[in-house]
Short mmCIF file of N, CA, C and O in Angstrom, two decimals:
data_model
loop_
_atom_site.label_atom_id
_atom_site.label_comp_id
_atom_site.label_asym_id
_atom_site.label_seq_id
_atom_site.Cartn_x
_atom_site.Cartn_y
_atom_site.Cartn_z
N UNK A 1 0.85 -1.18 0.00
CA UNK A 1 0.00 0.00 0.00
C UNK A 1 0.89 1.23 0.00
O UNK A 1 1.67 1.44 0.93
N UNK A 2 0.81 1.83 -0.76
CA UNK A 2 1.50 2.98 -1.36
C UNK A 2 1.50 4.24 -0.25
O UNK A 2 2.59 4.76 0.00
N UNK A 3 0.32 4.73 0.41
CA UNK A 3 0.37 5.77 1.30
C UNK A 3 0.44 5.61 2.60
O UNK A 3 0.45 6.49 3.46
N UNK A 4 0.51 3.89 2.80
CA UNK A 4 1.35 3.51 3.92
C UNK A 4 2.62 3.90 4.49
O UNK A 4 3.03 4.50 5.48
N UNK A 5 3.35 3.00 2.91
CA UNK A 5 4.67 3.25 2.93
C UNK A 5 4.93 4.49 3.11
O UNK A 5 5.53 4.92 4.10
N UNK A 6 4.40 5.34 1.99
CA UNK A 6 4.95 6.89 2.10
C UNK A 6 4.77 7.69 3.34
O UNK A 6 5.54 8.60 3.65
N UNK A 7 3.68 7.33 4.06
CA UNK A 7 3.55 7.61 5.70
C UNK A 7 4.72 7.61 6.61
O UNK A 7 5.31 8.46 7.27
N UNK A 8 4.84 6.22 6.39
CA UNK A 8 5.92 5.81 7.22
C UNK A 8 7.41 6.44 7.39
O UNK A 8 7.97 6.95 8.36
N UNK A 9 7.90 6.18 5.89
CA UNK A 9 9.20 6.52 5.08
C UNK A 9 9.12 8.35 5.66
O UNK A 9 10.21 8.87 5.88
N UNK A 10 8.14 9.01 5.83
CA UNK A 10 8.05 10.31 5.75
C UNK A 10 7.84 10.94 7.75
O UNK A 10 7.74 12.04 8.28
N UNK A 11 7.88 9.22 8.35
CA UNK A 11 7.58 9.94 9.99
C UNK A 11 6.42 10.48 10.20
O UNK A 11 6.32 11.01 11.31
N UNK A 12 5.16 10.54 9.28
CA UNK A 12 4.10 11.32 9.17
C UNK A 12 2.83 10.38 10.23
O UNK A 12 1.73 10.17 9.71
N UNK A 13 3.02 10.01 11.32
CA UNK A 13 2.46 9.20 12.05
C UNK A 13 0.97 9.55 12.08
O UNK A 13 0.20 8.60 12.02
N UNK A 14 0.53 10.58 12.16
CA UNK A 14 -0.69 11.04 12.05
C UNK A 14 -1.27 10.55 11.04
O UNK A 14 -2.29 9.91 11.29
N UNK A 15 -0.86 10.66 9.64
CA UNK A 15 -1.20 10.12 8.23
C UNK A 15 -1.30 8.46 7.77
O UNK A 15 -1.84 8.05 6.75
N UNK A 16 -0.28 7.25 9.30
CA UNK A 16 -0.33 6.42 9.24
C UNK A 16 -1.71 5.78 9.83
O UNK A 16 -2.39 4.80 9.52
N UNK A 17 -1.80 6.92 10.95
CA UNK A 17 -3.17 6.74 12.11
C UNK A 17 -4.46 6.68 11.38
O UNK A 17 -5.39 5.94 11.70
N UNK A 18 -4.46 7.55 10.31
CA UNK A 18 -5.61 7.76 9.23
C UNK A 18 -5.95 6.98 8.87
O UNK A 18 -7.12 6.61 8.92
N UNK A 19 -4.69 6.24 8.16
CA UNK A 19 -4.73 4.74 7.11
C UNK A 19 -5.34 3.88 8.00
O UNK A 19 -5.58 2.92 7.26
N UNK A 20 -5.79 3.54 9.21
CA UNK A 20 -6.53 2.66 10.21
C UNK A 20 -7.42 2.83 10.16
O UNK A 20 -7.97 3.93 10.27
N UNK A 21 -8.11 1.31 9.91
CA UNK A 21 -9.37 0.77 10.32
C UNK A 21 -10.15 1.60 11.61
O UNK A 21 -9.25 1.85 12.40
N UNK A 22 -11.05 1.97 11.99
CA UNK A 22 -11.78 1.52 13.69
C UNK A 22 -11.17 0.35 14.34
O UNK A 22 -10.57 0.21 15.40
N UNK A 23 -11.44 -0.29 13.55
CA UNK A 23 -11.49 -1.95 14.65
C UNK A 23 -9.58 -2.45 13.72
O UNK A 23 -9.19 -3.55 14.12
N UNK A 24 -9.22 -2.19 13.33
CA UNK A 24 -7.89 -2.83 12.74
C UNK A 24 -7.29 -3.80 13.95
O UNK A 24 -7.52 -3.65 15.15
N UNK A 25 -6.48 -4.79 13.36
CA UNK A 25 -6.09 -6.06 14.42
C UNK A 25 -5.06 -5.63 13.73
O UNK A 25 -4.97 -5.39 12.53
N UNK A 26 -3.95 -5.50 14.92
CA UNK A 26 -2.49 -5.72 14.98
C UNK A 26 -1.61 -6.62 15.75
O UNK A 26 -1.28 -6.49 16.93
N UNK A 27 -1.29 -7.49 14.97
CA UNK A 27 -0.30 -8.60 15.26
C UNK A 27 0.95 -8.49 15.24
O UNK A 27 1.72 -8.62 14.29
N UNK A 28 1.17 -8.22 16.41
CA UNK A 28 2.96 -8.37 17.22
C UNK A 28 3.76 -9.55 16.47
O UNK A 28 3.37 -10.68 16.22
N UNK A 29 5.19 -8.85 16.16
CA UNK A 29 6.20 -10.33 15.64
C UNK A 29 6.46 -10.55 17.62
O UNK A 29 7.65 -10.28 17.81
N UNK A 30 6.08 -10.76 18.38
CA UNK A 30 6.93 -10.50 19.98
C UNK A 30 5.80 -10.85 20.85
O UNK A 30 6.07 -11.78 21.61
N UNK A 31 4.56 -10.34 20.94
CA UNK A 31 3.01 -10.91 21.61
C UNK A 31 2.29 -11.76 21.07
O UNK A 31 1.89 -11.41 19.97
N UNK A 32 1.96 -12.77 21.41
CA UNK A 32 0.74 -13.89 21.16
C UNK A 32 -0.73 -13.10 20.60
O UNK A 32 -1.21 -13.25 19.48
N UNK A 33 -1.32 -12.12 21.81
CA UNK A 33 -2.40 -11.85 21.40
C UNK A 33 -2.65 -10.56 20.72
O UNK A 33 -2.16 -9.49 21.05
N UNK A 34 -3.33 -10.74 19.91
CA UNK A 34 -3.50 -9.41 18.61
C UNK A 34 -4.07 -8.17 19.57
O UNK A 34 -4.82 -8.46 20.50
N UNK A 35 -3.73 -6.87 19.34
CA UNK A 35 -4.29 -5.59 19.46
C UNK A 35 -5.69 -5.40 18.70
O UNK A 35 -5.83 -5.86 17.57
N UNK A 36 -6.60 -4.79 19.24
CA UNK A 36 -7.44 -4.33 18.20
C UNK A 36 -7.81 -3.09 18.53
O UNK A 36 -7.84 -2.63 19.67
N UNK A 37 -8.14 -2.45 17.35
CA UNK A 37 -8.18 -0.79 17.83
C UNK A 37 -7.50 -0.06 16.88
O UNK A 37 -6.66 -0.71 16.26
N UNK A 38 -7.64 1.24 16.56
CA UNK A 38 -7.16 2.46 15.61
C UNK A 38 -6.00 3.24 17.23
O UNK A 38 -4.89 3.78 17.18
N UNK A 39 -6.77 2.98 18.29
CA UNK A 39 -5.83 3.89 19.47
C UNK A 39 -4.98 3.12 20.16
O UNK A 39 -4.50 3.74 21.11
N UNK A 40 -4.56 1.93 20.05
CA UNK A 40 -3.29 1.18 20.41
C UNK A 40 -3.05 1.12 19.35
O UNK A 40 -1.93 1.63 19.28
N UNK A 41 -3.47 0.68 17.92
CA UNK A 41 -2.45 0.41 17.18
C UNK A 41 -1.45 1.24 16.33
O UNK A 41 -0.43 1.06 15.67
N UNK A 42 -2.37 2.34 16.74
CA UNK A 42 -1.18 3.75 16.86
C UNK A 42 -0.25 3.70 17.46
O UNK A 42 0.86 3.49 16.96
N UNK A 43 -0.49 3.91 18.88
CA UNK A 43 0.37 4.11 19.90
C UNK A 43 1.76 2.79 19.99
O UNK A 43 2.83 2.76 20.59
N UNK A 44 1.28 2.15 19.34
CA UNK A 44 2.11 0.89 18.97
C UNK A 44 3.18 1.19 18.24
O UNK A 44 4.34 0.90 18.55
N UNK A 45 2.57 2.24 16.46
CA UNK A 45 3.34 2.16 15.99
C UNK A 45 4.32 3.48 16.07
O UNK A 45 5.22 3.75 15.28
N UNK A 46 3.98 4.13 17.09
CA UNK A 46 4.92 5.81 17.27
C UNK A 46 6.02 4.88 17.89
O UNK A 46 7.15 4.84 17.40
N UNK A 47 5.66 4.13 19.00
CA UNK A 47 6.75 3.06 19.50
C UNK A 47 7.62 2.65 19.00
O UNK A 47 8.73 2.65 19.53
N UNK A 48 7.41 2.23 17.93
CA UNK A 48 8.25 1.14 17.22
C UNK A 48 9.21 2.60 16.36
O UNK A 48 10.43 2.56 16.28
N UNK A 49 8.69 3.34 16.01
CA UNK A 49 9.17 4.68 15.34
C UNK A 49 10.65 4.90 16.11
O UNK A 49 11.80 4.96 15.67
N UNK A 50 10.13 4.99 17.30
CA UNK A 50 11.21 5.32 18.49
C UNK A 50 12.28 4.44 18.77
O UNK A 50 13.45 4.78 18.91
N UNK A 51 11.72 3.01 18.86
CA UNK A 51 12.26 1.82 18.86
C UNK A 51 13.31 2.00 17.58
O UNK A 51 14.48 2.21 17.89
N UNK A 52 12.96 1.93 16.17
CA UNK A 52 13.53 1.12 15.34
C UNK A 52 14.43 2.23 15.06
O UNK A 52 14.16 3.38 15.39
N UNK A 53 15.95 1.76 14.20
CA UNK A 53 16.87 3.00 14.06
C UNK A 53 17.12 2.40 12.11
O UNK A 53 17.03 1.31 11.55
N UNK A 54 17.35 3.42 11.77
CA UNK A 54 17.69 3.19 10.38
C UNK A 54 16.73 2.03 9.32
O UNK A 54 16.97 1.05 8.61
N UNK A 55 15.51 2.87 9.73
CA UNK A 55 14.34 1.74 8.86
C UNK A 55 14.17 2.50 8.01
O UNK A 55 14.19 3.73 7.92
N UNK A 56 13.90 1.19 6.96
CA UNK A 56 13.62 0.99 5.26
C UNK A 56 12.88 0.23 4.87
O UNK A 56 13.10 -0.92 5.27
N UNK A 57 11.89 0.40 4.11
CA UNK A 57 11.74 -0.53 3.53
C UNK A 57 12.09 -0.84 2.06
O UNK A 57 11.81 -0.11 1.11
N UNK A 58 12.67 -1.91 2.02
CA UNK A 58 13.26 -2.56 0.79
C UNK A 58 12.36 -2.90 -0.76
O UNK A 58 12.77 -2.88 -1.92
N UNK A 59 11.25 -3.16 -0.32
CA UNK A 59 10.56 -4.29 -1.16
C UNK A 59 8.70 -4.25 -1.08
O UNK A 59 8.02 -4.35 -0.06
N UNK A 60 8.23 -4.09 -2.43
CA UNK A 60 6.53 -4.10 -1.87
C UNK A 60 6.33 -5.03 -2.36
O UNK A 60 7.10 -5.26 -3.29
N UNK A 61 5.21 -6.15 -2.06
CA UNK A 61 4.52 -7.18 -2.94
C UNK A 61 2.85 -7.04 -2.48
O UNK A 61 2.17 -7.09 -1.46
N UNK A 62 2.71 -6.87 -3.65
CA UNK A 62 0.88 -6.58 -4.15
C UNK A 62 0.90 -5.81 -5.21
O UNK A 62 1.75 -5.09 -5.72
N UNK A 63 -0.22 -6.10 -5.44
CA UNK A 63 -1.02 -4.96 -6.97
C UNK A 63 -1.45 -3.89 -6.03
O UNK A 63 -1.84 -3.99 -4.87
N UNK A 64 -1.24 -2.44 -7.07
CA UNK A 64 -1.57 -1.48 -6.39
C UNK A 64 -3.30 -1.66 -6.18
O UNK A 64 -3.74 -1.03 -5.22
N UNK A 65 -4.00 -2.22 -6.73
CA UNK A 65 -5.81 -2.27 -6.21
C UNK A 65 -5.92 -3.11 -5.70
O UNK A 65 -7.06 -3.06 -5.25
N UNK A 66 -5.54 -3.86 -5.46
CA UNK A 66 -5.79 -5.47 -4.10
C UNK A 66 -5.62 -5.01 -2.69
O UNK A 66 -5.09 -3.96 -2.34
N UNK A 67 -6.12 -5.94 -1.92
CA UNK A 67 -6.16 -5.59 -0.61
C UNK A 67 -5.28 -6.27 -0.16
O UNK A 67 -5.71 -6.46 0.98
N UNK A 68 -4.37 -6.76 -0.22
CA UNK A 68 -3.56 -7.47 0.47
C UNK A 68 -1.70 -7.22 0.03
O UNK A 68 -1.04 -7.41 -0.99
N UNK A 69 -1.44 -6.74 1.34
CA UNK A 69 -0.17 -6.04 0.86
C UNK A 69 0.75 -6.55 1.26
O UNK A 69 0.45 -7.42 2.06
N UNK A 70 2.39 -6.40 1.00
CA UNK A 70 3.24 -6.86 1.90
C UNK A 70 4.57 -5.77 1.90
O UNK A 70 4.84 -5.34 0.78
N UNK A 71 5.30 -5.36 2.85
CA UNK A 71 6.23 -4.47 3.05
C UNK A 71 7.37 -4.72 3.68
O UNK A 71 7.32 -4.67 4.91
N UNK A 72 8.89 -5.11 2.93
CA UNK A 72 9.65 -5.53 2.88
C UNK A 72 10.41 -4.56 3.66
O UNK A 72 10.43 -3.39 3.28
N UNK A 73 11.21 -5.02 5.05
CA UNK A 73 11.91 -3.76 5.50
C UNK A 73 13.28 -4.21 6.26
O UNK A 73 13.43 -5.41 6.50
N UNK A 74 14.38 -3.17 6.69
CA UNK A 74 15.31 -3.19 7.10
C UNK A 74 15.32 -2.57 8.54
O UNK A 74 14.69 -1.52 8.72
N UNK A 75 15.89 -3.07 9.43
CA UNK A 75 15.98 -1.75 10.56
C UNK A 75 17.24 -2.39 11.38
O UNK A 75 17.86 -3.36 10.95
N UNK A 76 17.53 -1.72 12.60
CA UNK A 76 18.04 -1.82 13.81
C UNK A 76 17.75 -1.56 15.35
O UNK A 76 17.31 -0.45 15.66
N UNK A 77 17.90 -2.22 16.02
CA UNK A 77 17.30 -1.93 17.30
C UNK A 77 18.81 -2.56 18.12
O UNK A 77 19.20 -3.72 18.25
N UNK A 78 19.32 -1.46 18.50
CA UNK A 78 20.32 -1.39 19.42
C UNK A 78 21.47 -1.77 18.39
O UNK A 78 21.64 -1.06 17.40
N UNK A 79 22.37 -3.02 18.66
CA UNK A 79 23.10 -3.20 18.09
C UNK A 79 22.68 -4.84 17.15
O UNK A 79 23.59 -5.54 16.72
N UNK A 80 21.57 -5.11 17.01
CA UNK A 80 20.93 -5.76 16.19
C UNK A 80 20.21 -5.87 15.35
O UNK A 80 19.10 -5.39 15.59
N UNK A 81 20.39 -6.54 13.87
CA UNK A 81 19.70 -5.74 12.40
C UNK A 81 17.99 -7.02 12.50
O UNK A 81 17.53 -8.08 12.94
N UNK A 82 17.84 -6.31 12.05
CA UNK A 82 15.98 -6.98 11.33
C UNK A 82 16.21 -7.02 10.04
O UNK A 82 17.04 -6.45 9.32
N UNK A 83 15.25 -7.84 9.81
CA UNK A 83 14.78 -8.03 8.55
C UNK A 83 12.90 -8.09 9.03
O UNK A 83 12.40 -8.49 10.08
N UNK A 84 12.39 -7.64 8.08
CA UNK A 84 10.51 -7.80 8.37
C UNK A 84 10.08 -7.30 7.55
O UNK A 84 10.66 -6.51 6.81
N UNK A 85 9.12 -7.61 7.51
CA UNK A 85 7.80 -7.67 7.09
C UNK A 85 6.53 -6.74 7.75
O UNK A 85 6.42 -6.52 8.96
N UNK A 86 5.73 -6.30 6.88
CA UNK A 86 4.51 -5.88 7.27
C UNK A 86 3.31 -6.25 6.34
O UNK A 86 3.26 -6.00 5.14
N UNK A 87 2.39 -6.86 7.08
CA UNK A 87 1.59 -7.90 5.94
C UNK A 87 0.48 -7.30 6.46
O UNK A 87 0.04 -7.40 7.60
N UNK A 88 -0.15 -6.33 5.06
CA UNK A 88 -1.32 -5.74 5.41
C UNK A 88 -2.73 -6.13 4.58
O UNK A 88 -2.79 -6.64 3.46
N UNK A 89 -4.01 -5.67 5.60
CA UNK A 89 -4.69 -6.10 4.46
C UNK A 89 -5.84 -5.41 4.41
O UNK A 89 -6.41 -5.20 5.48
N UNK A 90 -6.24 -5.07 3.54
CA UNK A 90 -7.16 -3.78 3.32
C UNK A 90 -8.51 -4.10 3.62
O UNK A 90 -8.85 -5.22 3.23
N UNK A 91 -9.78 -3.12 4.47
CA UNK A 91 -11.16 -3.34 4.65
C UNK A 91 -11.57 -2.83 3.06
O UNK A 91 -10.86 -2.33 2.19
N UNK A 92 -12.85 -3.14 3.09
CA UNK A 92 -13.80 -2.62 1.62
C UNK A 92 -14.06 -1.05 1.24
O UNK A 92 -14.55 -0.53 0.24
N UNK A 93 -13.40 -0.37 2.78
CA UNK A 93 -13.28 1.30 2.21
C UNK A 93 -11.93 1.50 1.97
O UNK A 93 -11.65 2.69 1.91
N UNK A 94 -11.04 0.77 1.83
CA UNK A 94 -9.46 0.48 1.42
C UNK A 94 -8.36 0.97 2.83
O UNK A 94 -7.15 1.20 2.90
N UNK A 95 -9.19 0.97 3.56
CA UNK A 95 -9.14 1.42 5.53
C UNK A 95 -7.80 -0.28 5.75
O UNK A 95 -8.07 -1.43 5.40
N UNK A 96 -6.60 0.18 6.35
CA UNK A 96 -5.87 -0.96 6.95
C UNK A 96 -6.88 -2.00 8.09
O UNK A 96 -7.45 -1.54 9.08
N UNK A 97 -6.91 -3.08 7.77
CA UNK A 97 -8.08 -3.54 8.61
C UNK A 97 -7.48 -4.72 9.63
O UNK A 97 -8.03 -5.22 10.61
N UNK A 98 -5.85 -5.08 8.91
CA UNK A 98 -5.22 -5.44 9.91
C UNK A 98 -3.78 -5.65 9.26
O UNK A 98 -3.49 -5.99 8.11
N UNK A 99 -2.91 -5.32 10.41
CA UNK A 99 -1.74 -5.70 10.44
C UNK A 99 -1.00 -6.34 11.08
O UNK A 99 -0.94 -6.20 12.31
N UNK A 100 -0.18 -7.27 10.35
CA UNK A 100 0.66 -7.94 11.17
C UNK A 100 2.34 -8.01 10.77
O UNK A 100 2.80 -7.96 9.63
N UNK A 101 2.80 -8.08 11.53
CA UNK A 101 4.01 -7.70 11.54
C UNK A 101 4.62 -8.84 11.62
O UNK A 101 4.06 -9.73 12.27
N UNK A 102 6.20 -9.18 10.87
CA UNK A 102 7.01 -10.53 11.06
C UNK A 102 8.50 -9.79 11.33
O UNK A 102 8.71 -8.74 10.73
N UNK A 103 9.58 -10.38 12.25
CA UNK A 103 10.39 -10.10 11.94
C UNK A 103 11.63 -11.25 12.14
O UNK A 103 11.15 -12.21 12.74
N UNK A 104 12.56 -11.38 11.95
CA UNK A 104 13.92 -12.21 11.78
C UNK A 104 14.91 -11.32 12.17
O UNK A 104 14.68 -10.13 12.34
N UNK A 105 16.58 -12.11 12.39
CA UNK A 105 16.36 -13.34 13.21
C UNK A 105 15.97 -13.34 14.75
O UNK A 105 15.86 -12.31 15.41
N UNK A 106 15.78 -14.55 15.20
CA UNK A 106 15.32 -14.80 16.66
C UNK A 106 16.32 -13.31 17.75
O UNK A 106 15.89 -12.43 18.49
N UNK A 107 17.49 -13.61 17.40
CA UNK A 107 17.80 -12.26 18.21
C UNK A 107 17.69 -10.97 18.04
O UNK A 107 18.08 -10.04 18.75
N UNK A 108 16.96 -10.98 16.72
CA UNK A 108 16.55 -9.40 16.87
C UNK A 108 15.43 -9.14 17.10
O UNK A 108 15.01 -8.05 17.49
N UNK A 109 14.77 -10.17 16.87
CA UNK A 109 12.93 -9.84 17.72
C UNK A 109 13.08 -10.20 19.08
O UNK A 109 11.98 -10.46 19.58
N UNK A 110 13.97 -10.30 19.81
CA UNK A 110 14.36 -10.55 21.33
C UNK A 110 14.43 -9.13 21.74
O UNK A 110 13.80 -8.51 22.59
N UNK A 111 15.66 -8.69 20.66
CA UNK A 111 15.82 -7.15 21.05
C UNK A 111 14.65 -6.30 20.94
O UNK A 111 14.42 -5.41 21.76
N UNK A 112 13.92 -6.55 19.99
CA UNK A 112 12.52 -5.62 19.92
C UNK A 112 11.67 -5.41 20.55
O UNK A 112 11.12 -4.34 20.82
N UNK A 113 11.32 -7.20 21.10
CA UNK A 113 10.80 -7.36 22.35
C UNK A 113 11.13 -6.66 23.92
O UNK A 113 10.40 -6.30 24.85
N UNK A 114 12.12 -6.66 23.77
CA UNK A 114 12.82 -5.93 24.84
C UNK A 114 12.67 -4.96 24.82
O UNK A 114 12.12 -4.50 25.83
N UNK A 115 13.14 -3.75 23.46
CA UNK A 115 12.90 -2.71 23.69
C UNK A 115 11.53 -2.08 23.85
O UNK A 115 11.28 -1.00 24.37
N UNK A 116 10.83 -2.81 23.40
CA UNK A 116 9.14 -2.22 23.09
C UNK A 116 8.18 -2.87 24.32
O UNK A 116 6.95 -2.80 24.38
N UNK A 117 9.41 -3.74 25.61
CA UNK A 117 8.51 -3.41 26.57
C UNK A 117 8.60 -2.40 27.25
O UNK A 117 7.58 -1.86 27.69
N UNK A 118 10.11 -1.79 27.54
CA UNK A 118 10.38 -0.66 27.77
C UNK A 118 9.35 0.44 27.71
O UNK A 118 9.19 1.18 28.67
N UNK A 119 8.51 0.59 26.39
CA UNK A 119 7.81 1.40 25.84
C UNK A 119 6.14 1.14 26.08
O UNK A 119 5.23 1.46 25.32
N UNK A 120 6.08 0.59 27.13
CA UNK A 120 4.92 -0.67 27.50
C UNK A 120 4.19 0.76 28.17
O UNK A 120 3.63 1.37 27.26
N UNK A 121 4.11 1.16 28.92
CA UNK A 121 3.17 2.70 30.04
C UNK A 121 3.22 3.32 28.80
O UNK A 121 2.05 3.27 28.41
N UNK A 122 3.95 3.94 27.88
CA UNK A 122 4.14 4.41 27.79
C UNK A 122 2.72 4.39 26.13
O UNK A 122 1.83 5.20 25.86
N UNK A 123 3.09 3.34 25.54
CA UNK A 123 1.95 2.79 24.68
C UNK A 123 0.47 2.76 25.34
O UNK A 123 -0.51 2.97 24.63
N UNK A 124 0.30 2.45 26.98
CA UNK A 124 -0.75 2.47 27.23
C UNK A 124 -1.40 3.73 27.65
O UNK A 124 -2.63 3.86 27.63
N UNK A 125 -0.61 4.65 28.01
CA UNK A 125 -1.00 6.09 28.31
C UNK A 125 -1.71 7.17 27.26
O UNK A 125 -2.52 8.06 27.51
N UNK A 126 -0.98 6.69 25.73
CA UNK A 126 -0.82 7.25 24.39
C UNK A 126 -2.25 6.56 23.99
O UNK A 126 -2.86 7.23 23.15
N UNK A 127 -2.79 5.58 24.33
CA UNK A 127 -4.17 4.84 23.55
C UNK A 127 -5.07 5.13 24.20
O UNK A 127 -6.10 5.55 23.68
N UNK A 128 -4.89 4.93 25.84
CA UNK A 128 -5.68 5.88 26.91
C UNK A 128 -6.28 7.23 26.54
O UNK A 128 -7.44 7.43 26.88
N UNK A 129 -5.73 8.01 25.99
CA UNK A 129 -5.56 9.61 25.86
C UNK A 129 -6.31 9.60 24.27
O UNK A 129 -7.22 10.38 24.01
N UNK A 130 -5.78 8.58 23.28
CA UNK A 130 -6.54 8.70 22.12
C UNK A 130 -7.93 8.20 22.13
O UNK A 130 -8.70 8.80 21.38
N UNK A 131 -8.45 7.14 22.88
CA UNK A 131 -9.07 6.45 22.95
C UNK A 131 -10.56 7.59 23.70
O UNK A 131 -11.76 7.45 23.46
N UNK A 132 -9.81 8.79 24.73
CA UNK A 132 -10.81 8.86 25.32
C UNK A 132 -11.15 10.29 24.24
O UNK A 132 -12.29 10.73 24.13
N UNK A 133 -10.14 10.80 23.64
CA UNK A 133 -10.58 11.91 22.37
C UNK A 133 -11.36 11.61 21.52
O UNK A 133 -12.12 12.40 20.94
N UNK A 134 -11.23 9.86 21.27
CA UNK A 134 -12.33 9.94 20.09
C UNK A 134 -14.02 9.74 20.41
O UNK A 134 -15.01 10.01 19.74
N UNK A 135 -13.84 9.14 21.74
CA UNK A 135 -15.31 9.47 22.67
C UNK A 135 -16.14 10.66 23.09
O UNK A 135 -17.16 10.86 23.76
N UNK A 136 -15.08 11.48 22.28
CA UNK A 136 -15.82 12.92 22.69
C UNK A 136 -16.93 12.77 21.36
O UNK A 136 -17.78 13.63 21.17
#
C-alpha cells in the first residue's frame, strides 16, 4: 500500500493513524495476542518509530488495487539488524483492517521485544488519551 509506505518513510504518524481501520487487528512479531483498535495500534506504531533506528523498507509485494499487501523492511534496534515484514490487508473502504508484523532473526525480535517493553506505560497512556478523544 502505497500511502502507507509513504507515511511511514516520511515519519508522518498522524497520516499512518488515518490509514486505520476503527477496529484494525495488529499482530505483534513479539506478543501472542493481537491488538485491536485504531488507538493502540497507533500508539504501537509511534513506538516502534522510536524503537527502530535506520528503517527501510526494501521491497513491496501486491497490486496497487488489491487488498492485500506486503512491506519488505530493514531496521536496527540497538546493536541488532531486522529483517521484516509488514503484511497488510485492506477493509472494503481500502481502511488498513489489519496488520501484522514478522520479523527475523530470533535475536533481533528478542531485542525488539525488549525494547518495546520498555515502551509498554508508555503505549498504554498514548491509547488511553486517544481512545478517550475519540469518545468525545
Amino acid at each position: 500500500m502505497r500511502a502507507f509506505r509513504e507515511a511511514v518513510e516520511a515519519h508522518d504518524l498522524d497520516a499512518v493513524e488515518a490509514l486505520l481501520a476503527d477496529d484494525v487487528v495488529f499482530s505483534s512479531p513479539v506478543v501472542f495476542k493481537p491488538y485491536r483498535g485504531r488507538a493502540v495500534t497507533a500508539a504501537i506504531l509511534r513506538a516502534v518509530e522510536r524503537v527502530f533506528e535506520d528503517f527501510r523498507y526494501e521491497r513491496a509485494i501486491g497490486e496497487a488495487d488489491g487488498r492485500d499487501h506486503a512491506l519488505l523492511f530493514t531496521a536496527r534496534v540497538g546493536d541488532r539488524e531486522i529483517g521484516g515484514c509488514d503484511v497488510l490487508r485492506l477493509d472494503a473502504s481500502g481502511r488498513i483492517a489489519e496488520l501484522t508484523v514478522m520479523v527475523r532473526p530470533l535475536s533481533g525480535a528478542q531485542a525488539l521485544q525488549a525494547a518495546m517493553a520498555e515502551q509498554f506505560e508508555r503505549i498504554a497512556r498514548e491509547a488511553e488519551a486517544a481512545g478517550a478523544r475519540s469518545d468525545d
